[in-house]
Tab-separated table of C-alpha atoms in Angstrom:
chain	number	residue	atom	x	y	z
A	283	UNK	CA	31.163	27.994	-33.321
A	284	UNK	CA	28.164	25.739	-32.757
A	285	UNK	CA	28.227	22.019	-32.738
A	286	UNK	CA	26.137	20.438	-35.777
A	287	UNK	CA	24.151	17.302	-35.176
A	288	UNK	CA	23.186	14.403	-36.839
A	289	UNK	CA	19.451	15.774	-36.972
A	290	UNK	CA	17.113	18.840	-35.742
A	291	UNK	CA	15.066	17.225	-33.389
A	292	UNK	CA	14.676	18.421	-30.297
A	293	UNK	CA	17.522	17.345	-28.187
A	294	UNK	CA	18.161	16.649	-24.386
A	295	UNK	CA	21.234	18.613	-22.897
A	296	UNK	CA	22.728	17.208	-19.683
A	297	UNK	CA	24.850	19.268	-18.042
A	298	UNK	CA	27.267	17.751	-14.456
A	299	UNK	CA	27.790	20.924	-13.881
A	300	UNK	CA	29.997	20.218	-10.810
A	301	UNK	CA	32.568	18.736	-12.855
A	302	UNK	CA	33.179	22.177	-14.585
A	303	UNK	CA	32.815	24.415	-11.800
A	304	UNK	CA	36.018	22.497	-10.001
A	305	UNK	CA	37.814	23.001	-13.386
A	306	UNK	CA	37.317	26.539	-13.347
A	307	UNK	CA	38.153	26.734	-9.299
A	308	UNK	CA	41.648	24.370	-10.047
A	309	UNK	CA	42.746	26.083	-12.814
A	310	UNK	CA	41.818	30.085	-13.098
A	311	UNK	CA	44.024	32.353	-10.527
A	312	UNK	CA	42.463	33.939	-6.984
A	313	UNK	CA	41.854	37.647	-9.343
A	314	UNK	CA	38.567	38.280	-9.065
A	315	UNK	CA	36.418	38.803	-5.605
A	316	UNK	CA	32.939	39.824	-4.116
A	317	UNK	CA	33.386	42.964	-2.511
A	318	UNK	CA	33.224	41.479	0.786
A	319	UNK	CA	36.801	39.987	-0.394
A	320	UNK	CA	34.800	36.241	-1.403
A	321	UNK	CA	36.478	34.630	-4.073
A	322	UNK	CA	35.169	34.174	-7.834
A	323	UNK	CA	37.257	32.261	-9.971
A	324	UNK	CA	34.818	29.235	-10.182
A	325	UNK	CA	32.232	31.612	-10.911
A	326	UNK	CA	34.103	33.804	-13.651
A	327	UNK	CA	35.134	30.600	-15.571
A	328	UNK	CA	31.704	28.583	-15.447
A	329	UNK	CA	29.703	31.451	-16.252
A	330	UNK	CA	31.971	31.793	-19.561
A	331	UNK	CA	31.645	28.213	-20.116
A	332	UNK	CA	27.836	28.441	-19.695
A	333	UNK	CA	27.404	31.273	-21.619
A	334	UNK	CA	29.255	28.998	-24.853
A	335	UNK	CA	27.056	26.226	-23.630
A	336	UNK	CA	23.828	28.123	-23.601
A	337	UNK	CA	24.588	29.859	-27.487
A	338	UNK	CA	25.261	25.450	-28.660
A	339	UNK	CA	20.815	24.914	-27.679
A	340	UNK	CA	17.837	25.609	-29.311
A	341	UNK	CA	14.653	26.656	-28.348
A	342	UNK	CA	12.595	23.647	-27.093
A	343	UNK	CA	15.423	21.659	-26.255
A	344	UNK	CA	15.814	20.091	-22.682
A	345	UNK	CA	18.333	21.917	-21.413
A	346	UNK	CA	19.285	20.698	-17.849
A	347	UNK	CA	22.363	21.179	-15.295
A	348	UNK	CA	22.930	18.650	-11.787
A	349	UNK	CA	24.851	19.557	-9.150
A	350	UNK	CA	26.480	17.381	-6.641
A	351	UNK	CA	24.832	18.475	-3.087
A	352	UNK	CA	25.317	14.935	-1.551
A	353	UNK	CA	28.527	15.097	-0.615
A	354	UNK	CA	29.149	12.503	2.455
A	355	UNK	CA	25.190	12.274	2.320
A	356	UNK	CA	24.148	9.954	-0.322
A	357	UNK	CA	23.473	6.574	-0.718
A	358	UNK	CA	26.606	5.322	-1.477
A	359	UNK	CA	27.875	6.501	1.568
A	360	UNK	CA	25.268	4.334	3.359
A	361	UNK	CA	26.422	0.989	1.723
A	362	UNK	CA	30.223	1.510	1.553
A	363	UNK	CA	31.518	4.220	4.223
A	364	UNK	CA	34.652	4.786	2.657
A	365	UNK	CA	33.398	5.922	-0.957
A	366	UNK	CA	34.971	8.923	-1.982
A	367	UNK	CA	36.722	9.490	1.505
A	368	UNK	CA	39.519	10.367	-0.399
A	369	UNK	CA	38.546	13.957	-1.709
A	370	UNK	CA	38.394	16.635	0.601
A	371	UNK	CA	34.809	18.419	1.371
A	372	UNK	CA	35.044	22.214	0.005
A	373	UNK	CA	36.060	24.522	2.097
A	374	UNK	CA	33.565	27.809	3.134
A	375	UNK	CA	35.059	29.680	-0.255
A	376	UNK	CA	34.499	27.140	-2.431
A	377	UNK	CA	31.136	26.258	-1.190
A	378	UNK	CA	30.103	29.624	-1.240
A	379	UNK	CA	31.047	29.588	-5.254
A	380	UNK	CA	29.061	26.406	-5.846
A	381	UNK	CA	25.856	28.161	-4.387
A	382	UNK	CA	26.774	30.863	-6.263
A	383	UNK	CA	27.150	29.289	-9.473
A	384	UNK	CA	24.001	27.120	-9.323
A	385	UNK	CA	21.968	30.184	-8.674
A	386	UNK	CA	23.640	31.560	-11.923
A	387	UNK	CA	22.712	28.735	-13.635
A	388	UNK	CA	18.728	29.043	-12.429
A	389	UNK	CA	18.692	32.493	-13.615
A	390	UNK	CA	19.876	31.659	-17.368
A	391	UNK	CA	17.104	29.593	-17.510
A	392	UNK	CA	18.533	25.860	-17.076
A	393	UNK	CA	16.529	23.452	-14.808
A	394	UNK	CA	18.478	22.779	-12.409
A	395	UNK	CA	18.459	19.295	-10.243
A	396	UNK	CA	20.490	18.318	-6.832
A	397	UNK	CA	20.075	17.224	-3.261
A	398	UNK	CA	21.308	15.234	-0.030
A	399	UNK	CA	20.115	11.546	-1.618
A	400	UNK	CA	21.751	11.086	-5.156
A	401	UNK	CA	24.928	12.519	-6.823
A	402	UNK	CA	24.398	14.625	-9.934
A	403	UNK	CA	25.741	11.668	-11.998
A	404	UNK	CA	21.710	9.862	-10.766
A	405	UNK	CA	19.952	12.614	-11.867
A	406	UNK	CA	21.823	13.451	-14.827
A	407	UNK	CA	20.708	9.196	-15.639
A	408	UNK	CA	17.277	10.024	-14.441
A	409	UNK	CA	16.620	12.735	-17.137
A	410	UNK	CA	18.333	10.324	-19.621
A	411	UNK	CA	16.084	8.085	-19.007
A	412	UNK	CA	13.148	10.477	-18.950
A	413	UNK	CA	14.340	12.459	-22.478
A	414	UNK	CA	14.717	8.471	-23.776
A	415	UNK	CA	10.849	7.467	-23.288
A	416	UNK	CA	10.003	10.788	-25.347
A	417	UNK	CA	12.659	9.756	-28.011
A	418	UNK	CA	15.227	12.650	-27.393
A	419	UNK	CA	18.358	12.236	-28.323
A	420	UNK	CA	20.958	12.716	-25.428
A	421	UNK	CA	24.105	14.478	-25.187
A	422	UNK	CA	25.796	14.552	-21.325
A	423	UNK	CA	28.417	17.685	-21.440
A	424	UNK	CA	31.089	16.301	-18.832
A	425	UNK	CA	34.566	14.735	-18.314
A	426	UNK	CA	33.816	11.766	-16.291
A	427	UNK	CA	33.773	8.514	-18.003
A	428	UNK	CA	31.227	7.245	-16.039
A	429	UNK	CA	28.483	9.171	-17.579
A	430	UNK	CA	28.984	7.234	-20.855
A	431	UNK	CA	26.648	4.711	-19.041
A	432	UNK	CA	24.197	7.300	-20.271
A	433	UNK	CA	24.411	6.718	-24.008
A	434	UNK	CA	21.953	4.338	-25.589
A	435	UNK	CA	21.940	4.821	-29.531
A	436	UNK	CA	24.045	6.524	-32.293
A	437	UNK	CA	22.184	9.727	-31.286
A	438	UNK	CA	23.260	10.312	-28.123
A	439	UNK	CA	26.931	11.817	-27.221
A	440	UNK	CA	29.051	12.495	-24.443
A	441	UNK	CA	31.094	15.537	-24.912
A	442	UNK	CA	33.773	17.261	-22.964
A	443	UNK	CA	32.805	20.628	-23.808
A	444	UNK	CA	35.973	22.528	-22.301
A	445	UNK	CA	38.237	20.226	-24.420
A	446	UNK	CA	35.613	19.850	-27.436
A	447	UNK	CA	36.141	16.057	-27.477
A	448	UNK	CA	33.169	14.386	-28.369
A	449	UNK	CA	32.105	10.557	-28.018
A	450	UNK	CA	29.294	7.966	-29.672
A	451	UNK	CA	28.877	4.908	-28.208
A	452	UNK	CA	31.486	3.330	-31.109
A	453	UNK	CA	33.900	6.089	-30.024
A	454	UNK	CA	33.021	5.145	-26.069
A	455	UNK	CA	33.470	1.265	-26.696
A	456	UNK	CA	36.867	1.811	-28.964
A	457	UNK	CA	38.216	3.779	-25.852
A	458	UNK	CA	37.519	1.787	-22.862
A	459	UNK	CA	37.144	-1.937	-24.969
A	460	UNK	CA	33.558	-2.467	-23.550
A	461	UNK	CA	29.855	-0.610	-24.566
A	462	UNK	CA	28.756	1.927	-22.383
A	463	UNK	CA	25.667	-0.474	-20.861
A	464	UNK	CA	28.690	-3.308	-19.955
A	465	UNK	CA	30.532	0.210	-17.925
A	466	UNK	CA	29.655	-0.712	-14.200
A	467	UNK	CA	30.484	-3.826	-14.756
A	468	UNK	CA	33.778	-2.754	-16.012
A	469	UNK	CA	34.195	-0.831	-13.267
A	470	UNK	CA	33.198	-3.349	-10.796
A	471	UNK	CA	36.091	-5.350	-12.195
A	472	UNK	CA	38.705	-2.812	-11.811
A	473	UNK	CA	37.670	-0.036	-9.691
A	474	UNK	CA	37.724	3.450	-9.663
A	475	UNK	CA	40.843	5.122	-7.147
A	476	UNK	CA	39.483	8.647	-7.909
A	477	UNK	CA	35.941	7.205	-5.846
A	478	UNK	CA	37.176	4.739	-3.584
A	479	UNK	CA	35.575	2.152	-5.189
A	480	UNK	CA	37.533	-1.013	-4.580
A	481	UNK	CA	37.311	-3.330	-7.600
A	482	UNK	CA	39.512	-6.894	-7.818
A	483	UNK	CA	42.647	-5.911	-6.887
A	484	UNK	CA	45.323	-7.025	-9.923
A	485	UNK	CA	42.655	-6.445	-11.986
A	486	UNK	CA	43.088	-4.286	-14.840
A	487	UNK	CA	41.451	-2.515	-17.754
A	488	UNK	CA	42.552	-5.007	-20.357
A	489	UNK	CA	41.139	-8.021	-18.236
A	490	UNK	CA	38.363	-6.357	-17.362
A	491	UNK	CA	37.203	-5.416	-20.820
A	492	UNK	CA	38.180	-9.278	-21.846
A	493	UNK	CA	36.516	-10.734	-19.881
A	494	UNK	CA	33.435	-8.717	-20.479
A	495	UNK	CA	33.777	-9.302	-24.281
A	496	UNK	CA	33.729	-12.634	-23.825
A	497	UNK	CA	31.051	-13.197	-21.347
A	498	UNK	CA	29.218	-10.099	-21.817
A	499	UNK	CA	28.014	-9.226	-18.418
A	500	UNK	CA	29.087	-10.167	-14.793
A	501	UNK	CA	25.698	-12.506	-13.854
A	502	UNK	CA	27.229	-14.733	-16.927
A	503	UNK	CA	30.859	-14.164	-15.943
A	504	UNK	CA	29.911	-16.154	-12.573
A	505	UNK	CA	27.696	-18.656	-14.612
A	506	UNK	CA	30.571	-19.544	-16.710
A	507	UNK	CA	33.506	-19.142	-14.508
A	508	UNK	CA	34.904	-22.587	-14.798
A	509	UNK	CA	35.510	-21.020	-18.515
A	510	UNK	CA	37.990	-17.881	-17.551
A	511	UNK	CA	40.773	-20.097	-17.900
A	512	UNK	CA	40.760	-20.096	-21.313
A	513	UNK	CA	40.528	-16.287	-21.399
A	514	UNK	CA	43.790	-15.130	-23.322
A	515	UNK	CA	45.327	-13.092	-20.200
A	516	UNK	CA	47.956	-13.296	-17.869
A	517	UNK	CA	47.546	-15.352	-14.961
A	518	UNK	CA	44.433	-16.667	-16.447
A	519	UNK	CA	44.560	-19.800	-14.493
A	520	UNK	CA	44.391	-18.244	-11.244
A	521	UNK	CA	41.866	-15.694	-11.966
A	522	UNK	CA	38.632	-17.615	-11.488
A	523	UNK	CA	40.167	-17.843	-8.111
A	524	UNK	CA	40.843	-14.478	-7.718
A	525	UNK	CA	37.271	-13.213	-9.132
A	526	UNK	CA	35.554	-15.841	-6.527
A	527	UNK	CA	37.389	-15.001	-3.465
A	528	UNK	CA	36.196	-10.908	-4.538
A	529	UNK	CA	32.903	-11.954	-5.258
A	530	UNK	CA	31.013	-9.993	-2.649
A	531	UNK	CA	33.972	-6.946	-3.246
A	532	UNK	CA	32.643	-7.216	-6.683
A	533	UNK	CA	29.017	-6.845	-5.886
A	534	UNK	CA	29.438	-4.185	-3.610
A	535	UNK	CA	31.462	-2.001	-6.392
A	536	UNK	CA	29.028	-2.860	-8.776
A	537	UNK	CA	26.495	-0.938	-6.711
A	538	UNK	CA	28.458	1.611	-6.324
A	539	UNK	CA	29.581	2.034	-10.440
A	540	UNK	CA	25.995	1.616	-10.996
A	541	UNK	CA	23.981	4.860	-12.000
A	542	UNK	CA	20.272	5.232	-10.688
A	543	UNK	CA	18.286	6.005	-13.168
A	544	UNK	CA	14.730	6.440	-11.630
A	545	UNK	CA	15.328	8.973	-8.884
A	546	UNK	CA	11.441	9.165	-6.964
A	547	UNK	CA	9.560	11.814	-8.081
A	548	UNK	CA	12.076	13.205	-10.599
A	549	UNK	CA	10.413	15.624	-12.555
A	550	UNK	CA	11.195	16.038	-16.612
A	551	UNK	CA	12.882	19.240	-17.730
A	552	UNK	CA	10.471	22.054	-18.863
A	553	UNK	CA	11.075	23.045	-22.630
A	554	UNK	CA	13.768	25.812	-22.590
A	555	UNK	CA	12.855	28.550	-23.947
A	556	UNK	CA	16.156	31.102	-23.739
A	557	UNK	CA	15.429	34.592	-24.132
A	558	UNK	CA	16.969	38.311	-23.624
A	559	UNK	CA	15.452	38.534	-20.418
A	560	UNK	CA	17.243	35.235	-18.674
A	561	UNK	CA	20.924	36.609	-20.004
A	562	UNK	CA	19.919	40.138	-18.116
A	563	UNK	CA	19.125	38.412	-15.369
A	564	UNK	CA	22.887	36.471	-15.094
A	565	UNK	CA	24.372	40.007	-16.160
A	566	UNK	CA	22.759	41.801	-13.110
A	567	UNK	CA	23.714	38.794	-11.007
A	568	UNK	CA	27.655	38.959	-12.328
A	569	UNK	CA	27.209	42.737	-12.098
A	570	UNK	CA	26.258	42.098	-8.329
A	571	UNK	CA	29.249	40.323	-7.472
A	572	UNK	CA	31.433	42.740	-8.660
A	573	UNK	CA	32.457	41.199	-12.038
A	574	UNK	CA	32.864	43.282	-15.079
A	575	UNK	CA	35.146	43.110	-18.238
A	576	UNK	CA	34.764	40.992	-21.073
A	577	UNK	CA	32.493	38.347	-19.170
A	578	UNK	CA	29.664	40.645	-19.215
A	579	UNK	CA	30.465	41.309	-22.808
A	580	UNK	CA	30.054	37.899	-23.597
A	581	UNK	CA	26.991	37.413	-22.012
A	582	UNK	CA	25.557	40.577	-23.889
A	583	UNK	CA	26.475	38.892	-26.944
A	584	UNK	CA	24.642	36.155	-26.422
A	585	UNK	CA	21.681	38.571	-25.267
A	586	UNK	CA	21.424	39.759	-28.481
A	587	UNK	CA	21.512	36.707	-30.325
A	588	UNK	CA	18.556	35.437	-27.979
A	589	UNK	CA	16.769	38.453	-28.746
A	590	UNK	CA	17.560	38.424	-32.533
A	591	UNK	CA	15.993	34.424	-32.223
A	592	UNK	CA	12.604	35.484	-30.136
């Protein structure tokens, strides 16, 4: 069933596509193959997910996917070697699968975005950005919390599609005790284990977000240290110490938390304009890999709802 919004303007869709295509790889079973013997399951269960995802937009929306393509490449990398050196680097299958699935993505008719310099989470905040100076509301499709940076007003939402869970920014501030502009500073506070991205060790969520209530941002935070004593926390008395001797730590996470949000030469998305001919295009894609059965089904649903719409 589609989503309803709070209005029927024209809307931005950002998709970190990445983020579902590794959901469908960890958690669908090895049953469906290229003829060559290639695996699929990746593909299978984000092409049903974008096939839902497509039928939620309307024609003239932005409707935009990223792709992560920097792995070990990016600029992140080049300030702070060890970010994200704890994930492993897909492996020839499942890198054949991402290729695979951004292509299938192209063909519906998404603009797609990706390369060696930026992670999809920058370009996903460059279009943000972008959609925001034309006054489009915003809604990032992911499960990582640190998209949320990306909402600005009461329009914009960020919404785990798979698990329908859907956030404002008073639903994103209730959760994590902070607003989602305050995030990579909240971050830069306690880290992040899943990127490698240090934080103040002892330093935990509730301090974090404290501390960021009170003093609102980090520049003030150092401004005012003398005042975290007074901060109702454990071991408050020793954690202007504790913040000072990280203080360069701190920095350096806070750098890598931070989104970038004006990628050079980043294009805006064209207008999408979904059609009958785009959802033939994935079918004789799908049909080319050897899938069949109910996926193709579903995507000739949604054929005939575009072509119902033209």
């Amino acid at each position: 069933m589609p989503q309803t919004w709070p209005d029927m303007r024209q809307r931005a869709w950002l998709l970190d596509a990445s983020i579902y295509i590794f959901r469908a790889w960890f958690s669908l079973p090895d049953r469906w193959h290229t003829a060559d013997g290639m695996p699929l399951n990746a593909v299978y269960g984000y092409a049903g997910f974008l096939c839902d995802f497509i039928a939620q937009t309307r024609k003239g929306d932005w409707v935009t996917a990223a792709f992560d393509e920097s792995l070990g490449t990016g600029f992140r990398h080049q300030l702070y070697p060890l970010y994200k050196s704890s994930r492993e680097l897909p492996d020839a299958a499942l890198a054949f699968q991402l290729r695979t699935c951004r292509r299938l993505t192209e063909l519906s008719g998404v603009s797609c975005y990706g390369g060696p310099g930026y992670e999809a989470d920058d370009y996903l905040a460059s279009l943000a950005a972008l959609a925001k100076a034309r006054d489009l509301p915003v809604t990032v499709l992911t499960r990582d919390k640190d998209l949320g940076q990306l909402l600005q007003d009461d329009q914009d939402s960020w919404w785990d599609f798979a698990a329908d869970q859907r956030l404002d920014i008073v639903a994103f501030t209730e959760r994590f005790g902070v607003r989602p502009d305050q995030f990579a500073d909240y971050l830069a506070l306690v880290g992040d284990r899943i990127d490698d991205i240090p934080g103040v060790p002892g330093v935990g969520p509730r301090t974090a977000a404290l501390l960021l209530q009170h003093f609102g941002d980090i520049e003030t935070l150092w401004r005012q240290l003398d005042s975290v004593a007074g901060i109702p926390v454990r071991g408050a008395a020793k954690l202007a110490d504790k913040l000072s001797a990280h203080r360069e730590q701190i920095h350096l996470s806070r750098q890598l938390a931070t989104l970038e949000a004006a990628i050079p030469a980043m294009a805006p998305a064209q207008p999408f304009a979904p059609g009958p001919q785009a959802s033939e295009q994935v079918i004789a894609y799908l049909e080319a890999l050897n899938i069949k059965g109910p996926l193709l089904q579903r995507w000739r649903r949604l054929q005939g709802e575009m072509a119902c719409a033209s």
